[in-house]
N, CA and C atoms as an extended XYZ file, in Angstrom:
363
Properties=species:S:1:pos:R:3:atomname:S:1:resname:S:1:resid:I:1 pbc="F F F"
N       -90.743      -14.578      -71.671 N   MET     1
C       -92.062      -15.091      -70.388 CA  MET     1
C       -93.176      -13.870      -70.841 C   MET     1
N       -94.228      -14.699      -70.944 N   SER     2
C       -95.424      -13.729      -70.833 CA  SER     2
C       -95.453      -12.954      -69.480 C   SER     2
N       -96.511      -11.614      -69.650 N   ASN     3
C       -96.803      -11.386      -68.099 CA  ASN     3
C       -98.041      -11.955      -67.284 C   ASN     3
N       -98.593      -12.554      -68.077 N   GLU     4
C       -99.484      -13.394      -67.457 CA  GLU     4
C       -98.537      -14.075      -65.643 C   GLU     4
N       -97.918      -14.407      -65.795 N   TYR     5
C       -97.137      -14.962      -64.889 CA  TYR     5
C       -96.931      -14.011      -63.796 C   TYR     5
N       -97.190      -12.682      -64.070 N   GLU     6
C       -96.190      -11.132      -63.112 CA  GLU     6
C       -97.827      -10.509      -63.217 C   GLU     6
N       -97.611       -9.818      -61.989 N   LYS     7
C       -98.668       -9.014      -61.927 CA  LYS     7
C       -97.754       -7.241      -61.327 C   LYS     7
N       -98.681       -6.432      -60.685 N   SER     8
C       -98.210       -5.306      -60.645 CA  SER     8
C       -98.867       -4.742      -60.121 C   SER     8
N       -98.392       -4.045      -59.483 N   ILE     9
C       -98.794       -3.373      -57.418 CA  ILE     9
C       -98.456       -1.382      -57.646 C   ILE     9
N       -98.673       -0.530      -58.233 N   GLY    10
C       -98.470        0.457      -57.707 CA  GLY    10
C       -99.194        1.625      -57.517 C   GLY    10
N       -98.385        2.597      -56.943 N   GLY    11
C       -99.303        4.410      -56.257 CA  GLY    11
C       -98.136        4.938      -55.883 C   GLY    11
N       -98.195        5.876      -54.827 N   THR    12
C       -97.529        6.845      -54.632 CA  THR    12
C       -97.085        7.374      -53.315 C   THR    12
N       -95.703        7.085      -52.862 N   VAL    13
C       -95.773        7.508      -51.438 CA  VAL    13
C       -96.025        8.490      -50.982 C   VAL    13
N       -96.345        9.380      -50.105 N   HIS    14
C       -96.954       10.321      -49.222 CA  HIS    14
C       -95.980       10.743      -48.165 C   HIS    14
N       -95.567       11.731      -47.561 N   TYR    15
C       -94.696       12.591      -46.509 CA  TYR    15
C       -95.789       13.659      -46.204 C   TYR    15
N       -95.707       13.532      -45.210 N   LEU    16
C       -96.924       14.669      -44.764 CA  LEU    16
C       -96.544       15.494      -44.121 C   LEU    16
N       -95.326       16.022      -44.017 N   LEU    17
C       -94.593       17.246      -43.842 CA  LEU    17
C       -94.337       18.373      -45.135 C   LEU    17
N       -94.688       19.350      -44.536 N   ARG    18
C       -94.676       20.204      -46.039 CA  ARG    18
C       -93.355       21.262      -46.662 C   ARG    18
N       -92.445       20.282      -46.680 N   ILE    19
C       -91.258       20.649      -46.772 CA  ILE    19
C       -90.428       19.742      -48.450 C   ILE    19
N       -89.936       20.568      -48.983 N   GLN    20
C       -89.152       20.343      -50.183 CA  GLN    20
C       -88.349       19.184      -50.182 C   GLN    20
N       -87.932       17.967      -51.095 N   LEU    21
C       -87.087       16.912      -50.105 CA  LEU    21
C       -85.621       17.887      -50.752 C   LEU    21
N       -84.872       16.909      -50.476 N   PRO    22
C       -83.457       17.867      -50.661 CA  PRO    22
C       -83.128       17.144      -52.032 C   PRO    22
N       -81.821       17.852      -51.942 N   PRO    23
C       -81.473       17.485      -53.891 CA  PRO    23
C       -80.434       15.881      -53.491 C   PRO    23
N       -81.304       14.850      -54.770 N   ASN    24
C       -80.503       13.651      -54.655 CA  ASN    24
C       -81.460       12.491      -53.923 C   ASN    24
N       -82.550       12.919      -53.604 N   SER    25
C       -83.173       12.326      -52.597 CA  SER    25
C       -83.292       10.675      -53.116 C   SER    25
N       -83.501        9.733      -52.493 N   THR    26
C       -83.619        8.530      -53.172 CA  THR    26
C       -84.999        7.744      -52.540 C   THR    26
N       -86.241        7.404      -53.554 N   LEU    27
C       -86.878        6.652      -52.739 CA  LEU    27
C       -86.771        5.366      -53.269 C   LEU    27
N       -87.390        4.146      -51.924 N   HIS    28
C       -87.019        2.748      -52.079 CA  HIS    28
C       -88.140        2.331      -51.315 C   HIS    28
N       -88.570        1.169      -52.927 N   VAL    29
C       -90.297        0.840      -52.466 CA  VAL    29
C       -90.216       -0.316      -52.370 C   VAL    29
N       -90.006       -1.325      -51.107 N   ASN    30
C       -90.021       -2.626      -51.317 CA  ASN    30
C       -91.386       -3.141      -50.998 C   ASN    30
N       -91.252       -4.592      -51.906 N   LEU    31
C       -93.056       -5.324      -51.578 CA  LEU    31
C       -92.899       -6.586      -50.989 C   LEU    31
N       -93.201       -6.831      -49.402 N   LEU    32
C       -92.370       -8.252      -48.504 CA  LEU    32
C       -93.750       -9.109      -48.291 C   LEU    32
N       -93.083      -10.323      -48.151 N   ASP    33
C       -93.784      -11.346      -47.566 CA  ASP    33
C       -93.474      -11.119      -46.051 C   ASP    33
N       -94.326      -10.531      -45.278 N   VAL    34
C       -94.113      -10.639      -43.776 CA  VAL    34
C       -95.304      -11.280      -43.199 C   VAL    34
N       -95.182      -13.106      -43.431 N   THR    35
C       -95.382      -13.631      -43.105 CA  THR    35
C       -95.426      -13.902      -41.226 C   THR    35
N       -94.098      -14.305      -41.371 N   SER    36
C       -93.431      -14.858      -40.015 CA  SER    36
C       -92.865      -13.910      -39.629 C   SER    36
N       -93.262      -13.555      -38.148 N   THR    37
C       -92.293      -12.565      -37.380 CA  THR    37
C       -90.856      -13.329      -36.912 C   THR    37
N       -90.331      -14.418      -37.397 N   ASP    38
C       -89.450      -14.589      -36.469 CA  ASP    38
C       -88.016      -14.957      -37.776 C   ASP    38
N       -88.268      -14.643      -39.198 N   VAL    39
C       -87.670      -14.573      -39.367 CA  VAL    39
C       -87.604      -12.813      -40.417 C   VAL    39
N       -86.483      -12.656      -41.350 N   PRO    40
C       -86.897      -11.273      -42.209 CA  PRO    40
C       -87.485      -11.562      -43.435 C   PRO    40
N       -88.134      -10.630      -43.519 N   ALA    41
C       -89.321      -10.650      -44.616 CA  ALA    41
C       -88.598      -10.826      -45.691 C   ALA    41
N       -89.392      -11.864      -46.625 N   LYS    42
C       -88.918      -12.121      -48.426 CA  LYS    42
C       -89.436      -10.789      -48.731 C   LYS    42
N       -88.321      -10.324      -49.617 N   GLU    43
C       -88.276       -9.731      -50.802 CA  GLU    43
C       -89.166       -9.920      -52.004 C   GLU    43
N       -89.937       -9.438      -52.587 N   LEU    44
C       -90.968       -9.940      -53.813 CA  LEU    44
C       -90.891       -9.300      -54.660 C   LEU    44
N       -90.505       -7.888      -54.514 N   ALA    45
C       -89.992       -6.591      -55.479 CA  ALA    45
C       -89.809       -5.436      -55.067 C   ALA    45
N       -88.462       -4.833      -55.803 N   ARG    46
C       -88.298       -3.801      -55.284 CA  ARG    46
C       -88.094       -2.801      -56.710 C   ARG    46
N       -88.511       -1.324      -55.681 N   GLN    47
C       -88.033       -0.315      -57.082 CA  GLN    47
C       -87.342        0.338      -56.309 C   GLN    47
N       -86.213        1.054      -57.313 N   VAL    48
C       -85.302        2.511      -56.708 CA  VAL    48
C       -85.489        3.568      -57.244 C   VAL    48
N       -85.902        4.745      -56.627 N   ILE    49
C       -86.336        5.650      -58.109 CA  ILE    49
C       -85.326        7.020      -57.366 C   ILE    49
N       -83.938        7.144      -58.054 N   PRO    50
C       -83.099        8.461      -57.923 CA  PRO    50
C       -83.959        9.679      -58.236 C   PRO    50
N       -83.415       10.359      -57.752 N   ASN    51
C       -83.685       12.075      -57.939 CA  ASN    51
C       -85.571       12.302      -57.771 C   ASN    51
N       -85.488       11.370      -56.349 N   ALA    52
C       -87.166       11.551      -55.998 CA  ALA    52
C       -88.203       12.896      -56.233 C   ALA    52
N       -86.773       14.033      -55.726 N   GLU    53
C       -87.509       15.558      -55.243 CA  GLU    53
C       -87.785       15.823      -56.915 C   GLU    53
N       -87.038       15.655      -57.932 N   THR    54
C       -87.561       16.302      -59.207 CA  THR    54
C       -88.660       15.010      -60.271 C   THR    54
N       -88.322       13.805      -59.718 N   THR    55
C       -88.645       12.562      -60.684 CA  THR    55
C       -90.179       12.008      -59.878 C   THR    55
N       -90.787       12.529      -58.606 N   GLY    56
C       -91.941       11.788      -58.371 CA  GLY    56
C       -91.850       11.050      -57.247 C   GLY    56
N       -93.123       10.654      -56.746 N   LEU    57
C       -92.804        9.643      -55.906 CA  LEU    57
C       -94.004        8.688      -55.787 C   LEU    57
N       -94.827        8.073      -57.131 N   ASP    58
C       -95.125        6.899      -58.177 CA  ASP    58
C       -94.274        6.382      -58.178 C   ASP    58
N       -94.712        5.023      -57.519 N   PHE    59
C       -94.268        3.697      -57.721 CA  PHE    59
C       -94.247        2.114      -58.400 C   PHE    59
N       -94.225        1.612      -59.071 N   ASN    60
C       -94.745        0.251      -59.553 CA  ASN    60
C       -93.751       -0.814      -59.160 C   ASN    60
N       -94.336       -2.306      -59.017 N   LEU    61
C       -93.782       -2.896      -58.382 CA  LEU    61
C       -94.088       -4.160      -59.366 C   LEU    61
N       -93.639       -4.543      -59.584 N   LEU    62
C       -93.550       -5.915      -60.652 CA  LEU    62
C       -93.385       -7.424      -59.663 C   LEU    62
N       -94.174       -8.377      -59.596 N   TYR    63
C       -94.119       -9.354      -58.909 CA  TYR    63
C       -94.382      -10.651      -59.648 C   TYR    63
N       -94.176      -11.527      -59.237 N   LYS    64
C       -94.250      -13.356      -59.853 CA  LYS    64
C       -95.298      -13.352      -58.843 C   LYS    64
N       -96.540      -14.201      -59.808 N   VAL    65
C       -97.440      -14.830      -59.276 CA  VAL    65
C       -97.233      -16.570      -58.683 C   VAL    65
N       -96.526      -16.606      -59.033 N   ALA    66
C       -96.047      -17.445      -58.230 CA  ALA    66
C       -95.623      -17.436      -56.907 C   ALA    66
N       -94.612      -16.450      -56.723 N   ASP    67
C       -94.547      -16.045      -55.152 CA  ASP    67
C       -95.344      -15.812      -54.281 C   ASP    67
N       -96.419      -15.837      -55.099 N   VAL    68
C       -97.728      -15.863      -53.602 CA  VAL    68
C       -98.749      -16.910      -53.243 C   VAL    68
N       -98.172      -17.018      -52.270 N   LEU    69
C       -98.735      -17.752      -51.043 CA  LEU    69
C       -99.810      -17.654      -50.500 C   LEU    69
N      -101.111      -18.953      -50.279 N   PRO    70
C      -101.992      -18.895      -49.441 CA  PRO    70
C      -101.914      -18.725      -48.138 C   PRO    70
N      -102.848      -18.206      -47.927 N   ASP    71
C      -102.512      -17.195      -46.020 CA  ASP    71
C      -101.387      -16.351      -45.713 C   ASP    71
N      -100.628      -15.584      -46.448 N   HIS    72
C       -99.556      -14.997      -46.287 CA  HIS    72
C       -99.957      -14.016      -46.532 C   HIS    72
N       -99.198      -13.359      -45.571 N   ARG    73
C       -99.251      -11.655      -45.383 CA  ARG    73
C       -98.262      -10.839      -45.959 C   ARG    73
N       -99.001       -9.720      -46.663 N   TYR    74
C       -97.361       -9.438      -47.939 CA  TYR    74
C       -97.739       -7.487      -47.626 C   TYR    74
N       -96.680       -6.790      -47.675 N   ALA    75
C       -96.894       -5.346      -46.973 CA  ALA    75
C       -95.891       -4.444      -47.950 C   ALA    75
N       -96.271       -3.148      -48.181 N   ILE    76
C       -95.068       -2.313      -48.717 CA  ILE    76
C       -94.727       -1.376      -48.040 C   ILE    76
N       -93.005       -1.179      -48.086 N   ARG    77
C       -92.338       -0.662      -46.992 CA  ARG    77
C       -91.948        0.409      -47.850 C   ARG    77
N       -91.425        1.413      -47.877 N   ALA    78
C       -90.841        2.717      -48.625 CA  ALA    78
C       -89.908        3.472      -47.749 C   ALA    78
N       -89.125        4.017      -47.663 N   ARG    79
C       -88.145        4.986      -47.602 CA  ARG    79
C       -87.453        6.239      -48.418 C   ARG    79
N       -87.372        7.264      -48.109 N   ILE    80
C       -87.071        8.535      -48.857 CA  ILE    80
C       -85.616        8.801      -48.334 C   ILE    80
N       -84.205        8.497      -49.025 N   GLU    81
C       -83.021        8.944      -48.159 CA  GLU    81
C       -82.395       10.101      -48.864 C   GLU    81
N       -81.195       10.414      -48.302 N   THR    82
C       -80.149       11.555      -49.110 CA  THR    82
C       -79.050       10.543      -48.923 C   THR    82
N       -78.279       10.931      -49.430 N   THR    83
C       -76.605       10.285      -48.963 CA  THR    83
C       -75.861        9.979      -47.896 C   THR    83
N       -76.497       11.663      -46.613 N   GLU    84
C       -76.298       11.221      -45.207 CA  GLU    84
C       -77.138       10.370      -44.161 C   GLU    84
N       -78.524       10.015      -44.610 N   GLN    85
C       -79.480        9.442      -44.151 CA  GLN    85
C       -80.630        9.563      -43.941 C   GLN    85
N       -81.110        8.186      -43.935 N   VAL    86
C       -82.930        8.230      -44.197 CA  VAL    86
C       -83.854        9.217      -43.443 C   VAL    86
N       -84.696       10.349      -44.283 N   ILE    87
C       -85.142       11.151      -43.883 CA  ILE    87
C       -86.992       10.775      -43.645 C   ILE    87
N       -87.514        9.925      -44.609 N   PHE    88
C       -88.517        9.678      -44.148 CA  PHE    88
C       -88.522        7.803      -44.580 C   PHE    88
N       -89.543        7.237      -44.220 N   ALA    89
C       -89.616        5.942      -43.746 CA  ALA    89
C       -91.029        5.305      -43.502 C   ALA    89
N       -91.764        4.214      -44.114 N   THR    90
C       -92.669        3.648      -42.993 CA  THR    90
C       -92.567        3.353      -42.254 C   THR    90
N       -93.589        4.198      -40.725 N   THR    91
C       -93.364        3.480      -39.316 CA  THR    91
C       -93.845        1.962      -39.089 C   THR    91
N       -95.124        1.920      -39.776 N   LYS    92
C       -95.982        0.641      -40.019 CA  LYS    92
C       -95.715        0.140      -41.324 C   LYS    92
N       -96.036       -1.429      -40.886 N   ASP    93
C       -96.074       -1.856      -42.926 CA  ASP    93
C       -97.426       -1.530      -43.390 C   ASP    93
N       -97.142       -1.246      -44.839 N   HIS    94
C       -98.858       -0.889      -45.795 CA  HIS    94
C       -99.304       -2.437      -46.182 C   HIS    94
N      -100.581       -3.049      -45.984 N   ALA    95
C      -100.725       -4.000      -45.958 CA  ALA    95
C      -101.829       -4.419      -47.090 C   ALA    95
N      -100.985       -5.442      -48.209 N   VAL    96
C      -101.717       -4.831      -49.595 CA  VAL    96
C      -102.302       -6.673      -49.827 C   VAL    96
N      -103.457       -6.970      -50.742 N   GLN    97
C      -103.674       -8.441      -50.703 CA  GLN    97
C      -102.931       -8.138      -52.442 C   GLN    97
N      -102.377       -9.481      -52.578 N   LEU    98
C      -101.339      -10.099      -53.799 CA  LEU    98
C      -102.481      -10.906      -54.586 C   LEU    98
N      -102.103      -11.242      -55.702 N   GLY    99
C      -102.301      -11.647      -57.031 CA  GLY    99
C      -103.883      -11.362      -57.738 C   GLY    99
N      -104.648      -10.151      -57.166 N   VAL   100
C      -105.576       -9.846      -57.717 CA  VAL   100
C      -104.568       -8.509      -58.319 C   VAL   100
N      -105.854       -8.066      -59.245 N   ASP   101
C      -105.996       -6.811      -60.030 CA  ASP   101
C      -106.260       -5.486      -59.631 C   ASP   101
N      -105.045       -4.735      -59.199 N   HIS   102
C      -105.391       -3.953      -58.093 CA  HIS   102
C      -105.670       -2.446      -59.668 C   HIS   102
N      -107.018       -1.713      -59.417 N   LEU   103
C      -107.561       -1.150      -59.900 CA  LEU   103
C      -107.347        0.378      -59.743 C   LEU   103
N      -107.112        0.263      -58.232 N   ARG   104
C      -106.628        2.074      -57.550 CA  ARG   104
C      -105.523        1.789      -57.348 C   ARG   104
N      -104.192        3.171      -57.293 N   PRO   105
C      -103.421        2.773      -56.885 CA  PRO   105
C      -103.278        2.661      -55.435 C   PRO   105
N      -102.005        2.495      -54.234 N   GLU   106
C      -101.513        2.677      -52.818 CA  GLU   106
C      -101.713        3.931      -52.712 C   GLU   106
N      -101.872        4.242      -51.748 N   ASP   107
C      -101.116        5.551      -50.876 CA  ASP   107
C      -100.598        5.012      -49.569 C   ASP   107
N       -99.067        5.501      -49.922 N   VAL   108
C       -98.245        4.818      -48.679 CA  VAL   108
C       -97.594        5.901      -48.017 C   VAL   108
N       -97.758        5.815      -46.510 N   ILE   109
C       -97.692        7.250      -46.001 CA  ILE   109
C       -96.317        6.482      -45.226 C   ILE   109
N       -95.198        7.830      -45.584 N   VAL   110
C       -94.003        7.600      -44.956 CA  VAL   110
C       -93.962        8.973      -43.514 C   VAL   110
N       -93.142        8.371      -42.798 N   ARG   111
C       -93.073        9.614      -41.847 CA  ARG   111
C       -91.766        9.905      -41.362 C   ARG   111
N       -91.566       11.196      -40.840 N   ASN   112
C       -90.046       11.116      -40.071 CA  ASN   112
C       -89.263       10.804      -39.710 C   ASN   112
N       -88.335       10.409      -40.147 N   VAL   113
C       -87.143       10.004      -39.484 CA  VAL   113
C       -86.007        9.863      -39.751 C   VAL   113
N       -84.870       10.148      -39.237 N   ARG   114
C       -83.630       10.363      -39.141 CA  ARG   114
C       -82.639        9.302      -38.501 C   ARG   114
N       -82.412        8.580      -39.820 N   THR   115
C       -81.126        7.436      -39.299 CA  THR   115
C       -80.104        6.985      -40.897 C   THR   115
N       -79.157        6.384      -40.825 N   LYS   116
C       -78.139        6.392      -41.187 CA  LYS   116
C       -79.000        5.504      -42.436 C   LYS   116
N       -78.437        5.802      -43.656 N   PRO   117
C       -78.657        4.757      -45.117 CA  PRO   117
C       -78.735        3.180      -44.986 C   PRO   117
N       -77.803        2.856      -44.443 N   ASP   118
C       -77.301        1.540      -44.405 CA  ASP   118
C       -77.874        0.835      -43.201 C   ASP   118
N       -78.732        1.792      -42.164 N   SER   119
C       -79.553        0.657      -41.100 CA  SER   119
C       -80.205       -0.494      -41.758 C   SER   119
N       -80.512       -1.638      -40.889 N   ASN   120
C       -81.643       -2.454      -41.226 CA  ASN   120
C       -83.486       -1.672      -41.985 C   ASN   120
N       -83.656       -2.247      -42.606 N   PHE   121
C       -84.945       -1.615      -43.130 CA  PHE   121
C       -86.262       -2.623      -43.131 C   PHE   121
């Protein structure tokens, strides 16, 4: 399959507290169609990065151009979790425009939260 049918969007997740991430932290980044508030967001891409405390918080999401629909809204959501709990998560959708070439990386902010990893995201 030719990559002309796929595009990517990348960037870095940032957390505002000046602390070191706990060992075995995992970064989860999702690209979602958030157009409808009546149904759960449709996932277009996902990246899971284990050992985020040492590998960093950079992400690159590959999505199919055919999944991008006119007049739809798209967003990136991210969270950082340990085996016990979610410690940081986006509290607002990070809106993005899809179907274009992204020349600058996205900066996604996550805030301090304390929930179980298997809670709805």
